[in-house]
Amino acid sequence: MTRKFGKKDALIIVDLQNDFCEDGVFALKGGSAIVEPINNAAKQFENVILTQDWHPSGHSSFASSYQDKEDFSYVEMSYGTQPLWPEHCVMGTWGADFHPDLDTTVAQMIIRKGFRPEIDSYSAFFENDRKTTTGLSACLKEKGITRLFFCGIATDFCVAWSALDSIALGFETILFEDLSIGIDLDGSLDEKRSKMKEQGVAIEKYSNFS
Ligand code: VGL
Ligand code: ZN
């Protein structure tokens, strides 16, 4: 079989998990709709990597871990301002599982993130303190992978943070925006889209990409 993408390319499918899709706590619209197109795209890649948001219960990014905080409010952490989320992707629960229709068999690697209680982790490369590494960059570089394509959830959080780190780490970086959906908290979608463009992330439609 000839694939569209080569040895130096990888598709990184971010957080395509139940809690971000229609039946989960975030209940984002459009989660289920991107699963089949992502499965088809993944068949065109030799290198496919999944990320999985994977929190212990009582995680510091959950509003419920504080006395008087509401979902989608903010708190100051040692590493900066952190939005507080509903309890989601608790390790080992249904919400943390990948969407049941996602073809996970093609993935070479699953990067779990957010498992340290005191620190959130959006990017596939670094936790939110921007220092603790997941090891993904070294792993990709050792394999000779130079071009990374991102899709999944959420465009304005885990996907954007991953794509921005990817560019900063020297990978050619492409976002498939038609294979991604966002949360859009207080204008975060526009903000992250501009930032990605400014930093050199190519924002493309998989359906047009050749
Ligand atoms: C995400 C908020 C909290 C994401 C993860 O996958 O974008 N967003 N945890
Ligand atoms: Zn999370």
Short mmCIF file of C-alpha atoms and ligand atoms in Angstrom, two decimals:
data_model
loop_
_atom_site.label_atom_id
_atom_site.label_comp_id
_atom_site.label_asym_id
_atom_site.label_seq_id
_atom_site.Cartn_x
_atom_site.Cartn_y
_atom_site.Cartn_z
CA MET A 1 0.00 0.00 0.00
CA THR A 2 1.31 3.45 -0.86
CA ARG A 3 0.65 6.04 1.75
CA LYS A 4 0.34 9.79 1.30
CA PHE A 5 2.88 10.46 4.05
CA GLY A 6 6.39 9.14 4.54
CA LYS A 7 8.86 7.92 7.14
CA LYS A 8 9.68 11.42 8.37
CA ASP A 9 6.04 12.27 9.03
CA ALA A 10 3.87 11.50 12.03
CA LEU A 11 0.21 12.06 12.80
CA ILE A 12 -0.43 13.00 16.42
CA ILE A 13 -4.03 12.40 17.47
CA VAL A 14 -4.70 14.45 20.59
CA ASP A 15 -7.09 13.39 23.36
CA LEU A 16 -9.85 11.77 21.30
CA GLN A 17 -11.46 10.55 24.51
CA ASN A 18 -15.02 10.01 25.68
CA ASP A 19 -15.07 12.90 28.15
CA PHE A 20 -14.40 15.43 25.38
CA CYS A 21 -17.03 13.98 23.03
CA GLU A 22 -20.82 14.32 23.07
CA ASP A 23 -21.53 11.79 25.83
CA GLY A 24 -18.74 12.91 28.16
CA VAL A 25 -18.45 15.74 30.71
CA PHE A 26 -17.23 18.38 28.23
CA ALA A 27 -19.90 17.23 25.74
CA LEU A 28 -18.20 19.07 22.89
CA LYS A 29 -20.20 18.97 19.68
CA GLY A 30 -18.48 17.38 16.73
CA GLY A 31 -16.21 15.00 18.64
CA SER A 32 -17.80 11.87 17.19
CA ALA A 33 -17.89 13.34 13.69
CA ILE A 34 -14.10 13.67 13.44
CA VAL A 35 -13.40 10.06 14.44
CA GLU A 36 -13.98 8.38 11.05
CA PRO A 37 -12.07 11.04 9.07
CA ILE A 38 -9.20 10.70 11.56
CA ASN A 39 -9.22 6.90 11.16
CA ASN A 40 -8.98 7.40 7.40
CA ALA A 41 -6.18 9.95 7.72
CA ALA A 42 -4.27 7.66 10.09
CA LYS A 43 -4.19 4.96 7.39
CA GLN A 44 -2.10 7.33 5.29
CA PHE A 45 0.64 7.55 7.96
CA GLU A 46 3.34 5.08 8.93
CA ASN A 47 3.79 6.87 12.24
CA VAL A 48 0.75 7.48 14.39
CA ILE A 49 0.88 8.66 18.00
CA LEU A 50 -2.03 9.09 20.40
CA THR A 51 -2.15 11.33 23.43
CA GLN A 52 -4.44 10.58 26.35
CA ASP A 53 -5.44 13.03 29.09
CA TRP A 54 -5.01 10.93 32.23
CA HIS A 55 -5.75 12.53 35.60
CA PRO A 56 -5.88 11.10 39.12
CA SER A 57 -9.11 11.91 40.98
CA GLY A 58 -8.72 15.14 42.95
CA HIS A 59 -6.40 16.57 40.27
CA SER A 60 -5.41 20.23 40.73
CA SER A 61 -7.01 21.18 37.39
CA PHE A 62 -10.49 20.16 38.62
CA ALA A 63 -12.71 22.89 40.10
CA SER A 64 -14.06 20.25 42.51
CA SER A 65 -10.62 20.00 44.13
CA TYR A 66 -11.09 23.51 45.62
CA GLN A 67 -13.58 24.70 48.25
CA ASP A 68 -15.28 27.47 46.34
CA LYS A 69 -14.36 27.29 42.69
CA GLU A 70 -16.68 26.84 39.74
CA ASP A 71 -16.02 24.95 36.55
CA PHE A 72 -14.37 27.19 33.94
CA SER A 73 -13.11 29.71 36.50
CA TYR A 74 -9.37 30.29 37.05
CA VAL A 75 -6.76 29.72 39.73
CA GLU A 76 -3.15 30.86 40.10
CA MET A 77 -0.73 27.95 40.11
CA SER A 78 3.03 28.12 40.68
CA TYR A 79 3.39 27.95 36.89
CA GLY A 80 0.76 30.57 35.98
CA THR A 81 -3.00 30.97 35.53
CA GLN A 82 -4.85 27.69 35.19
CA PRO A 83 -8.46 27.30 34.06
CA LEU A 84 -10.42 24.94 36.28
CA TRP A 85 -12.23 22.12 34.54
CA PRO A 86 -15.03 19.78 35.38
CA GLU A 87 -13.70 16.41 36.56
CA HIS A 88 -12.64 14.65 33.39
CA CYS A 89 -10.47 11.85 32.03
CA VAL A 90 -9.94 10.26 35.43
CA MET A 91 -7.47 7.46 34.88
CA GLY A 92 -9.04 4.06 34.39
CA THR A 93 -12.60 5.39 33.90
CA TRP A 94 -14.81 5.32 30.80
CA GLY A 95 -14.35 9.08 30.36
CA ALA A 96 -10.61 8.60 29.92
CA ASP A 97 -11.04 5.84 27.32
CA PHE A 98 -10.55 6.67 23.69
CA HIS A 99 -13.71 7.18 21.67
CA PRO A 100 -14.95 3.63 20.99
CA ASP A 101 -14.81 4.10 17.19
CA LEU A 102 -11.24 5.42 17.15
CA ASP A 103 -8.94 2.89 15.51
CA THR A 104 -6.19 2.73 18.11
CA THR A 105 -4.56 -0.34 16.54
CA VAL A 106 -2.51 1.80 14.15
CA ALA A 107 -0.84 3.79 16.94
CA GLN A 108 2.82 3.11 17.74
CA MET A 109 2.76 5.00 20.96
CA ILE A 110 0.37 6.48 23.52
CA ILE A 111 1.56 9.49 25.48
CA ARG A 112 -0.33 9.93 28.74
CA LYS A 113 -0.31 13.33 30.38
CA GLY A 114 -1.73 15.09 33.41
CA PHE A 115 -1.08 12.24 35.83
CA ARG A 116 0.88 14.35 38.33
CA PRO A 117 -1.69 15.64 40.86
CA GLU A 118 -0.19 19.11 41.22
CA ILE A 119 0.39 20.00 37.60
CA ASP A 120 -1.78 20.06 34.50
CA SER A 121 -0.45 19.01 31.14
CA TYR A 122 -1.89 20.11 27.81
CA SER A 123 1.01 19.64 25.43
CA ALA A 124 2.17 16.27 24.14
CA PHE A 125 5.73 17.48 24.82
CA PHE A 126 5.85 19.35 28.13
CA GLU A 127 3.68 19.65 31.20
CA ASN A 128 2.28 23.07 32.04
CA ASP A 129 5.33 24.07 34.10
CA ARG A 130 6.98 24.06 30.62
CA LYS A 131 9.91 22.06 32.05
CA THR A 132 8.75 18.51 32.76
CA THR A 133 9.11 16.63 29.50
CA THR A 134 7.03 13.71 28.26
CA GLY A 135 10.03 12.47 26.28
CA LEU A 136 8.13 12.63 22.99
CA SER A 137 10.46 15.08 21.25
CA ALA A 138 13.57 12.95 21.80
CA CYS A 139 11.67 9.87 20.75
CA LEU A 140 10.51 11.39 17.47
CA LYS A 141 13.94 12.86 16.75
CA GLU A 142 15.60 9.51 17.38
CA LYS A 143 13.27 7.99 14.81
CA GLY A 144 14.22 10.70 12.26
CA ILE A 145 10.72 12.19 12.22
CA THR A 146 10.78 15.86 11.17
CA ARG A 147 7.20 16.77 10.20
CA LEU A 148 4.25 16.56 12.57
CA PHE A 149 0.56 16.74 11.77
CA PHE A 150 -1.89 17.41 14.60
CA CYS A 151 -5.58 16.71 14.97
CA GLY A 152 -8.03 15.94 17.78
CA ILE A 153 -9.37 17.79 20.82
CA ALA A 154 -9.21 20.55 21.89
CA THR A 155 -7.95 22.79 19.08
CA ASP A 156 -7.44 25.68 21.51
CA PHE A 157 -5.91 23.70 24.40
CA CYS A 158 -4.11 20.40 24.03
CA VAL A 159 -3.84 20.55 20.24
CA ALA A 160 -2.62 24.18 20.17
CA TRP A 161 -0.16 23.74 23.04
CA SER A 162 1.25 20.66 21.33
CA ALA A 163 1.53 22.35 17.94
CA LEU A 164 3.20 25.44 19.46
CA ASP A 165 5.76 23.27 21.28
CA SER A 166 6.28 21.26 18.11
CA ILE A 167 7.26 24.40 16.17
CA ALA A 168 9.49 25.61 19.01
CA LEU A 169 11.23 22.23 19.06
CA GLY A 170 12.06 22.54 15.36
CA PHE A 171 9.47 20.23 13.78
CA GLU A 172 7.64 21.32 10.65
CA THR A 173 4.13 21.58 12.05
CA ILE A 174 0.72 21.31 10.44
CA LEU A 175 -2.69 21.50 12.11
CA PHE A 176 -5.54 19.69 10.37
CA GLU A 177 -8.29 22.06 11.45
CA ASP A 178 -11.09 20.04 9.88
CA LEU A 179 -10.01 17.06 12.03
CA SER A 180 -9.98 19.07 15.27
CA ILE A 181 -12.61 20.62 17.55
CA GLY A 182 -12.22 23.33 20.17
CA ILE A 183 -13.53 24.27 23.63
CA ASP A 184 -13.48 28.07 23.03
CA LEU A 185 -13.19 29.38 26.59
CA ASP A 186 -13.29 33.21 26.69
CA GLY A 187 -12.07 33.61 23.11
CA SER A 188 -9.34 30.99 23.36
CA LEU A 189 -9.99 29.59 19.89
CA ASP A 190 -9.24 32.83 18.03
CA GLU A 191 -6.35 33.61 20.35
CA LYS A 192 -4.67 30.24 19.82
CA ARG A 193 -5.35 30.24 16.07
CA SER A 194 -3.56 33.60 15.69
CA LYS A 195 -0.73 32.46 17.91
CA MET A 196 -0.25 29.26 15.91
CA LYS A 197 -0.22 31.19 12.62
CA GLU A 198 2.21 33.76 14.02
CA GLN A 199 4.59 31.05 15.22
CA GLY A 200 4.57 29.23 11.89
CA VAL A 201 2.09 26.41 12.36
CA ALA A 202 0.46 25.71 8.99
CA ILE A 203 -3.31 25.55 9.44
CA GLU A 204 -4.69 23.26 6.76
CA LYS A 205 -7.69 21.17 5.91
CA TYR A 206 -6.90 17.48 5.63
CA SER A 207 -9.51 17.32 2.90
CA ASN A 208 -7.41 19.75 0.77
CA PHE A 209 -3.97 18.58 1.78
CA SER A 210 -1.87 16.86 -0.82
C1 VGL B 1 -7.87 19.39 27.56
C2 VGL B 1 -8.77 20.82 29.10
C3 VGL B 1 -8.38 19.98 30.12
C4 VGL B 1 -7.62 19.09 26.12
C5 VGL B 1 -7.45 18.56 28.57
O1 VGL B 1 -7.47 17.90 25.78
O2 VGL B 1 -7.57 20.03 25.31
N1 VGL B 1 -8.51 20.52 27.84
N2 VGL B 1 -7.72 18.85 29.84
ZN ZN B 2 -7.34 17.49 31.38
#
